[in-house]
């Protein structure tokens, strides 16, 4: 049975799904549709032995901010990761794919790697795996193999693959890449049956993609090779060398390699697929009522047609009245309202908010950390109230503050609290006071999440008021939490 090494690309900020998706917690990690995140869904359909395919443990390429989210979400669905490569900075898909290939090349140059973005939704994973099986002989023959999606509408937001022949049960030679077209050109291509959407999913042997980089993008190879060779293991992650990585060009694998290489093959895929690249795509992929509306919990549609109403916050209700072809998404700190036809312009809102230095542009209301998460409930000039969740067995750093004292009230579970030389257990409905300057830490010794309310008071309550003495997550002084 052919072994396949999944490589999951897990970067990006997903600005077109703002405010649910933000730089600090992008769409691949959110529970956008269903119980699993898009990242978890990707990992599950490419794991274990399924439909005659044997998947090795996935290689994940991500950045430092997401490394603990990646491990937490994989553990949540029972997927044991292989290497988790940490990019020091985003450099697009070409350096990321090459880094993963070089990592695999060190142990098996003939390994077959399947490169997949982490934020696609595929409702029929068995059908997708059948498509992967059809591409194996092409990859074994040394071809760089792409997956093309049979289009069901003229789409101007995707690039296209022009086929050199009719689609059949195997692969089809690629004739050309087509950039994102205008509406008229998209309609012509969809009507011709000779074009597929470019999914950004690839299948090839490690040695073949490395050779393709050497032939077509030689400028990418030295910095990425050095970054992999000088990578350091850190808490089970593999950190690519920053000094080398910074010299890697910021370029996609399509531009760097695929559009220059010869003999590319395409696997046509006619099953369901979406990159959920905007709220219009979420509306299209969701179950709609008789009037074409998508209105989840916390949303009410009155005399609306073909609209999406979504409330992603506790104790928040959104009501639409007389809306036609509209999007309205509300969170506790941000709301977006737009015609469905302008869904792709949501990213412009993020740019506008970033220009005015609004924290909502990039920061998610829940601040996710290696140990759990927190959210600010109330912030004043000399105080702040937070809700904090700590995972079982997790621990915050041993720390102190210059400008604030803290009062912790446990509302769920049990906390082990250190205050200077005293260590004690604090259970539900009990509290503890942390004086200004005291060296302190909270841990969750139990088997269920621990939740507490933290009241901070002082002249400054910013997250950077911290002196860190010990940290099991090896974060530096500048890190938060």
Coordinates of C-alpha atoms in Angstrom, one line a residue, residues 17-368:
X17 CA -14.1 36.2 6.8
X18 CA -13.5 39.0 9.2
X19 CA -14.6 39.5 12.0
X20 CA -14.7 35.7 12.8
X21 CA -11.3 35.2 11.2
X22 CA -8.5 37.5 12.3
X23 CA -4.7 37.5 12.2
X24 CA -4.5 36.3 15.8
X25 CA -6.9 33.4 15.2
X26 CA -7.6 32.8 11.4
X27 CA -10.4 30.9 9.8
X28 CA -8.7 27.5 9.7
X29 CA -8.9 27.3 13.5
X30 CA -12.4 28.6 13.9
X31 CA -15.5 26.4 14.1
X32 CA -16.8 28.0 11.0
X33 CA -19.1 25.2 9.9
X34 CA -19.6 22.1 12.0
X35 CA -18.0 20.8 15.2
X36 CA -14.5 20.6 13.7
X37 CA -12.3 23.4 12.6
X38 CA -11.3 23.4 8.9
X39 CA -7.7 22.5 10.0
X40 CA -9.0 19.6 12.0
X41 CA -11.1 18.4 9.1
X42 CA -8.1 18.6 6.8
X43 CA -6.0 16.5 9.2
X44 CA -8.7 13.9 9.7
X45 CA -9.3 13.2 6.0
X46 CA -5.5 12.8 5.5
X47 CA -4.8 10.5 8.4
X48 CA -4.5 6.8 9.1
X49 CA -5.5 4.1 6.6
X50 CA -8.6 5.1 4.7
X51 CA -10.1 4.1 1.3
X52 CA -7.0 2.0 0.4
X53 CA -4.5 4.8 1.2
X54 CA -2.0 4.9 4.0
X55 CA -1.3 8.4 5.4
X56 CA 1.8 9.0 7.5
X57 CA 1.7 11.5 10.3
X58 CA 1.2 14.9 8.8
X59 CA 3.9 17.5 8.5
X60 CA 2.5 20.9 9.4
X61 CA 4.0 24.2 8.4
X62 CA 2.8 27.1 10.5
X63 CA 4.1 30.1 12.4
X64 CA 5.2 30.5 16.0
X65 CA 1.9 32.2 17.1
X66 CA -0.1 29.1 16.0
X67 CA 2.2 26.3 17.2
X68 CA 0.3 25.5 20.3
X69 CA -3.1 25.9 18.6
X70 CA -2.0 23.3 16.0
X71 CA -1.0 20.8 18.6
X72 CA -4.1 21.4 20.7
X73 CA -6.5 21.0 17.8
X74 CA -4.7 17.9 16.5
X75 CA -4.9 16.3 19.9
X76 CA -8.6 17.3 20.0
X77 CA -9.3 15.0 17.0
X78 CA -6.8 12.3 17.9
X79 CA -4.3 13.0 15.1
X80 CA -0.6 12.6 16.1
X81 CA 1.5 15.0 14.1
X82 CA 4.8 14.4 12.6
X83 CA 7.1 17.4 12.3
X84 CA 5.7 20.8 12.9
X85 CA 7.8 23.3 11.1
X86 CA 7.8 26.8 12.4
X87 CA 8.3 29.6 9.9
X88 CA 10.0 32.6 11.4
X89 CA 8.1 34.8 9.0
X90 CA 5.5 34.3 6.3
X91 CA 7.1 33.7 2.9
X92 CA 4.1 32.4 0.9
X93 CA 3.7 28.8 -0.3
X94 CA 6.9 28.2 -2.3
X95 CA 9.4 28.3 0.6
X96 CA 6.9 26.5 2.9
X97 CA 6.5 23.6 0.4
X98 CA 10.3 23.4 -0.2
X99 CA 11.0 23.3 3.5
X100 CA 8.7 20.4 4.1
X101 CA 10.1 18.6 1.0
X102 CA 13.7 19.0 2.3
X103 CA 12.7 17.8 5.7
X104 CA 11.2 14.6 4.2
X105 CA 14.1 14.3 1.7
X106 CA 16.5 13.8 4.5
X107 CA 15.0 10.4 5.3
X108 CA 13.2 9.3 2.1
X109 CA 13.8 11.1 -1.2
X110 CA 11.2 8.9 -2.9
X111 CA 8.4 9.8 -0.4
X112 CA 5.2 10.9 -1.9
X113 CA 3.9 14.2 -0.4
X114 CA 0.4 15.6 -0.7
X115 CA 0.4 19.3 -0.1
X116 CA -2.9 20.7 1.1
X117 CA -4.0 24.1 2.5
X118 CA -5.5 23.8 6.0
X119 CA -8.6 25.9 5.3
X120 CA -10.6 24.0 2.6
X121 CA -13.9 22.3 3.2
X122 CA -14.5 18.9 1.6
X123 CA -17.8 17.3 2.7
X124 CA -17.0 13.9 1.1
X125 CA -13.5 13.0 2.1
X126 CA -13.8 9.5 0.7
X127 CA -14.4 11.0 -2.8
X128 CA -11.4 13.2 -2.4
X129 CA -9.2 10.3 -1.3
X130 CA -10.4 8.4 -4.5
X131 CA -9.0 11.4 -6.5
X132 CA -5.7 11.2 -4.6
X133 CA -5.5 7.5 -5.5
X134 CA -6.0 8.4 -9.2
X135 CA -3.0 10.7 -9.0
X136 CA -0.5 8.2 -7.5
X137 CA 0.6 6.7 -10.7
X138 CA 1.2 10.1 -12.2
X139 CA 3.4 11.1 -9.1
X140 CA 5.2 7.8 -9.3
X141 CA 6.1 8.5 -12.9
X142 CA 7.8 11.8 -11.8
X143 CA 5.0 14.2 -12.8
X144 CA 4.1 17.2 -10.6
X145 CA 0.4 16.6 -10.1
X146 CA -2.3 19.2 -9.4
X147 CA -5.9 18.8 -8.4
X148 CA -8.5 20.7 -10.4
X149 CA -12.0 21.3 -9.2
X150 CA -14.9 20.9 -11.6
X151 CA -16.5 24.4 -11.6
X152 CA -20.2 24.7 -10.8
X153 CA -20.5 28.4 -11.6
X154 CA -18.4 31.2 -13.2
X155 CA -16.1 32.2 -10.4
X156 CA -13.8 35.3 -10.7
X157 CA -12.1 34.6 -7.4
X158 CA -10.1 31.5 -8.5
X159 CA -7.4 30.8 -10.9
X160 CA -8.1 28.1 -13.5
X161 CA -6.3 25.1 -15.0
X162 CA -6.7 24.6 -18.8
X163 CA -6.7 20.9 -19.6
X164 CA -4.9 19.5 -22.7
X165 CA -7.5 16.8 -23.3
X166 CA -10.8 15.4 -22.0
X167 CA -11.1 14.6 -18.3
X168 CA -11.3 10.9 -17.6
X169 CA -10.7 8.4 -14.8
X170 CA -7.0 9.2 -14.5
X171 CA -5.0 12.4 -14.9
X172 CA -5.0 14.9 -17.8
X173 CA -2.0 16.9 -19.1
X174 CA -2.1 20.6 -18.1
X175 CA -2.1 23.0 -21.0
X176 CA -1.9 26.3 -19.1
X177 CA -2.6 28.2 -16.0
X178 CA -5.2 31.0 -16.2
X179 CA -5.2 33.9 -13.8
X180 CA -8.4 35.0 -12.1
X181 CA -10.7 36.0 -15.0
X182 CA -13.4 38.6 -15.3
X183 CA -17.0 37.5 -15.3
X184 CA -17.4 37.1 -19.1
X185 CA -14.2 35.1 -19.4
X186 CA -15.2 32.9 -16.4
X187 CA -18.6 32.1 -18.0
X188 CA -16.9 31.1 -21.3
X189 CA -14.4 28.8 -19.5
X190 CA -17.1 27.1 -17.4
X191 CA -19.1 26.4 -20.6
X192 CA -16.2 24.9 -22.4
X193 CA -15.6 22.0 -20.0
X194 CA -11.8 22.4 -20.6
X195 CA -11.1 24.3 -17.5
X196 CA -11.0 23.5 -13.8
X197 CA -10.5 25.6 -10.7
X198 CA -7.0 25.6 -9.3
X199 CA -7.4 24.1 -5.8
X200 CA -3.8 24.7 -4.6
X201 CA -3.5 21.0 -3.7
X202 CA -0.5 19.1 -5.1
X203 CA 0.9 15.5 -5.2
X204 CA 4.4 14.6 -6.1
X205 CA 7.5 12.7 -5.0
X206 CA 9.9 14.6 -2.8
X207 CA 12.8 14.3 -5.2
X208 CA 10.8 15.6 -8.1
X209 CA 9.6 18.8 -6.4
X210 CA 13.1 19.5 -5.0
X211 CA 14.5 19.1 -8.6
X212 CA 11.8 21.4 -9.9
X213 CA 12.8 24.1 -7.4
X214 CA 16.5 23.7 -8.4
X215 CA 15.6 24.0 -12.1
X216 CA 13.0 26.7 -12.0
X217 CA 13.4 28.6 -8.8
X218 CA 17.1 28.3 -7.8
X219 CA 17.0 31.5 -5.8
X220 CA 14.6 29.8 -3.3
X221 CA 16.8 26.8 -2.6
X222 CA 19.9 28.1 -0.8
X223 CA 18.1 30.1 2.0
X224 CA 15.4 27.5 2.6
X225 CA 18.0 24.6 2.5
X226 CA 20.1 26.5 5.1
X227 CA 17.0 27.3 7.2
X228 CA 16.1 23.6 7.3
X229 CA 19.7 22.4 7.9
X230 CA 20.1 24.9 10.8
X231 CA 16.7 24.4 12.3
X232 CA 16.4 23.8 16.0
X233 CA 14.1 21.6 18.0
X234 CA 12.1 23.6 20.5
X235 CA 9.5 21.8 22.7
X236 CA 8.9 19.3 20.0
X237 CA 8.6 21.9 17.2
X238 CA 11.2 22.4 14.5
X239 CA 12.1 26.1 14.2
X240 CA 13.5 27.0 10.9
X241 CA 16.6 29.2 11.2
X242 CA 15.4 32.9 11.2
X243 CA 18.7 34.3 9.8
X244 CA 18.5 32.0 6.8
X245 CA 14.7 32.1 6.3
X246 CA 14.6 35.9 6.0
X247 CA 16.5 35.7 2.7
X248 CA 13.9 33.4 1.1
X249 CA 11.7 35.2 -1.5
X250 CA 8.0 35.8 -0.8
X251 CA 6.5 33.8 -3.7
X252 CA 3.8 31.2 -4.3
X253 CA 4.6 27.8 -5.6
X254 CA 2.6 28.4 -8.7
X255 CA 4.7 31.4 -9.7
X256 CA 8.0 29.9 -8.6
X257 CA 7.7 26.4 -10.0
X258 CA 4.4 25.2 -11.4
X259 CA 4.0 27.8 -14.2
X260 CA 7.5 27.0 -15.4
X261 CA 7.6 23.3 -15.2
X262 CA 6.8 20.9 -18.0
X263 CA 4.8 17.7 -18.0
X264 CA 2.3 18.7 -15.3
X265 CA -0.7 16.5 -14.8
X266 CA -4.1 17.3 -13.4
X267 CA -6.5 15.1 -11.4
X268 CA -10.1 16.3 -12.1
X269 CA -12.2 16.3 -8.9
X270 CA -15.9 16.7 -9.3
X271 CA -16.8 16.3 -5.6
X272 CA -17.8 19.1 -3.3
X273 CA -15.1 21.6 -2.4
X274 CA -14.9 25.1 -1.1
X275 CA -12.1 27.3 0.2
X276 CA -14.7 29.3 2.1
X277 CA -13.0 32.4 0.8
X278 CA -15.7 34.8 1.8
X279 CA -19.1 35.1 3.6
X280 CA -20.8 34.5 0.3
X281 CA -19.1 31.1 0.1
X282 CA -20.3 30.4 3.7
X283 CA -23.9 31.2 2.7
X284 CA -23.6 29.1 -0.4
X285 CA -22.2 26.0 1.5
X286 CA -24.7 26.3 4.4
X287 CA -28.2 24.8 4.7
X288 CA -30.7 27.5 3.8
X289 CA -34.4 28.0 4.7
X290 CA -37.3 28.2 2.3
X291 CA -36.4 31.9 1.7
X292 CA -32.8 31.2 1.0
X293 CA -31.6 32.5 4.4
X294 CA -28.8 31.2 6.6
X295 CA -29.6 32.2 10.2
X296 CA -27.9 30.3 12.9
X297 CA -28.4 30.4 16.7
X298 CA -28.7 34.0 17.9
X299 CA -29.9 35.2 14.5
X300 CA -33.5 36.0 13.4
X301 CA -34.5 36.7 9.8
X302 CA -37.8 38.6 9.3
X303 CA -39.0 39.0 5.8
X304 CA -35.5 38.4 4.5
X305 CA -34.3 36.7 1.3
X306 CA -31.1 35.0 0.4
X307 CA -29.2 36.5 3.3
X308 CA -26.7 35.4 5.9
X309 CA -27.2 36.4 9.5
X310 CA -24.7 35.1 12.1
X311 CA -24.1 35.9 15.7
X312 CA -20.8 34.5 17.1
X313 CA -21.0 35.6 20.7
X314 CA -22.8 34.5 23.8
X315 CA -25.8 36.6 24.8
X316 CA -25.9 38.4 21.5
X317 CA -28.9 38.4 19.1
X318 CA -28.9 39.8 15.6
X319 CA -32.2 40.5 13.8
X320 CA -32.5 41.2 10.1
X321 CA -35.7 42.8 8.7
X322 CA -36.4 43.1 5.0
X323 CA -32.9 42.1 3.9
X324 CA -32.2 40.8 0.4
X325 CA -28.9 39.3 -0.6
X326 CA -27.2 40.7 2.5
X327 CA -24.5 39.5 4.9
X328 CA -24.7 40.5 8.6
X329 CA -22.1 39.0 11.0
X330 CA -21.9 40.1 14.6
X331 CA -19.4 39.4 17.3
X332 CA -19.0 40.9 20.7
X333 CA -16.5 43.5 19.5
X334 CA -17.2 43.9 15.8
X335 CA -20.1 43.8 13.2
X336 CA -19.9 43.6 9.4
X337 CA -22.9 44.3 7.1
X338 CA -22.6 44.2 3.4
X339 CA -24.4 43.1 0.2
X340 CA -23.6 39.5 -0.6
X341 CA -22.1 40.6 -3.9
X342 CA -19.5 42.7 -2.1
X343 CA -18.4 39.9 0.2
X344 CA -14.8 39.9 -1.3
X345 CA -14.5 43.5 -0.2
X346 CA -14.6 42.6 3.5
X347 CA -10.8 42.4 3.4
X348 CA -10.9 46.2 2.7
X349 CA -12.6 46.7 6.0
X350 CA -9.6 45.0 7.7
X351 CA -7.2 47.4 6.0
X352 CA -9.3 50.4 7.0
X353 CA -9.4 49.3 10.6
X354 CA -5.7 48.6 10.6
X355 CA -5.0 52.1 9.3
X356 CA -7.0 53.6 12.2
X357 CA -5.2 51.2 14.6
X358 CA -8.3 49.5 15.8
X359 CA -7.4 46.3 17.6
X360 CA -10.4 44.6 16.1
X361 CA -8.6 44.5 12.7
X362 CA -6.3 41.7 13.8
X363 CA -7.0 40.6 17.4
X364 CA -9.6 38.0 18.3
X365 CA -11.8 38.6 21.4
X366 CA -10.6 35.3 22.8
X367 CA -6.8 35.6 23.3
X368 CA -5.5 32.0 22.8

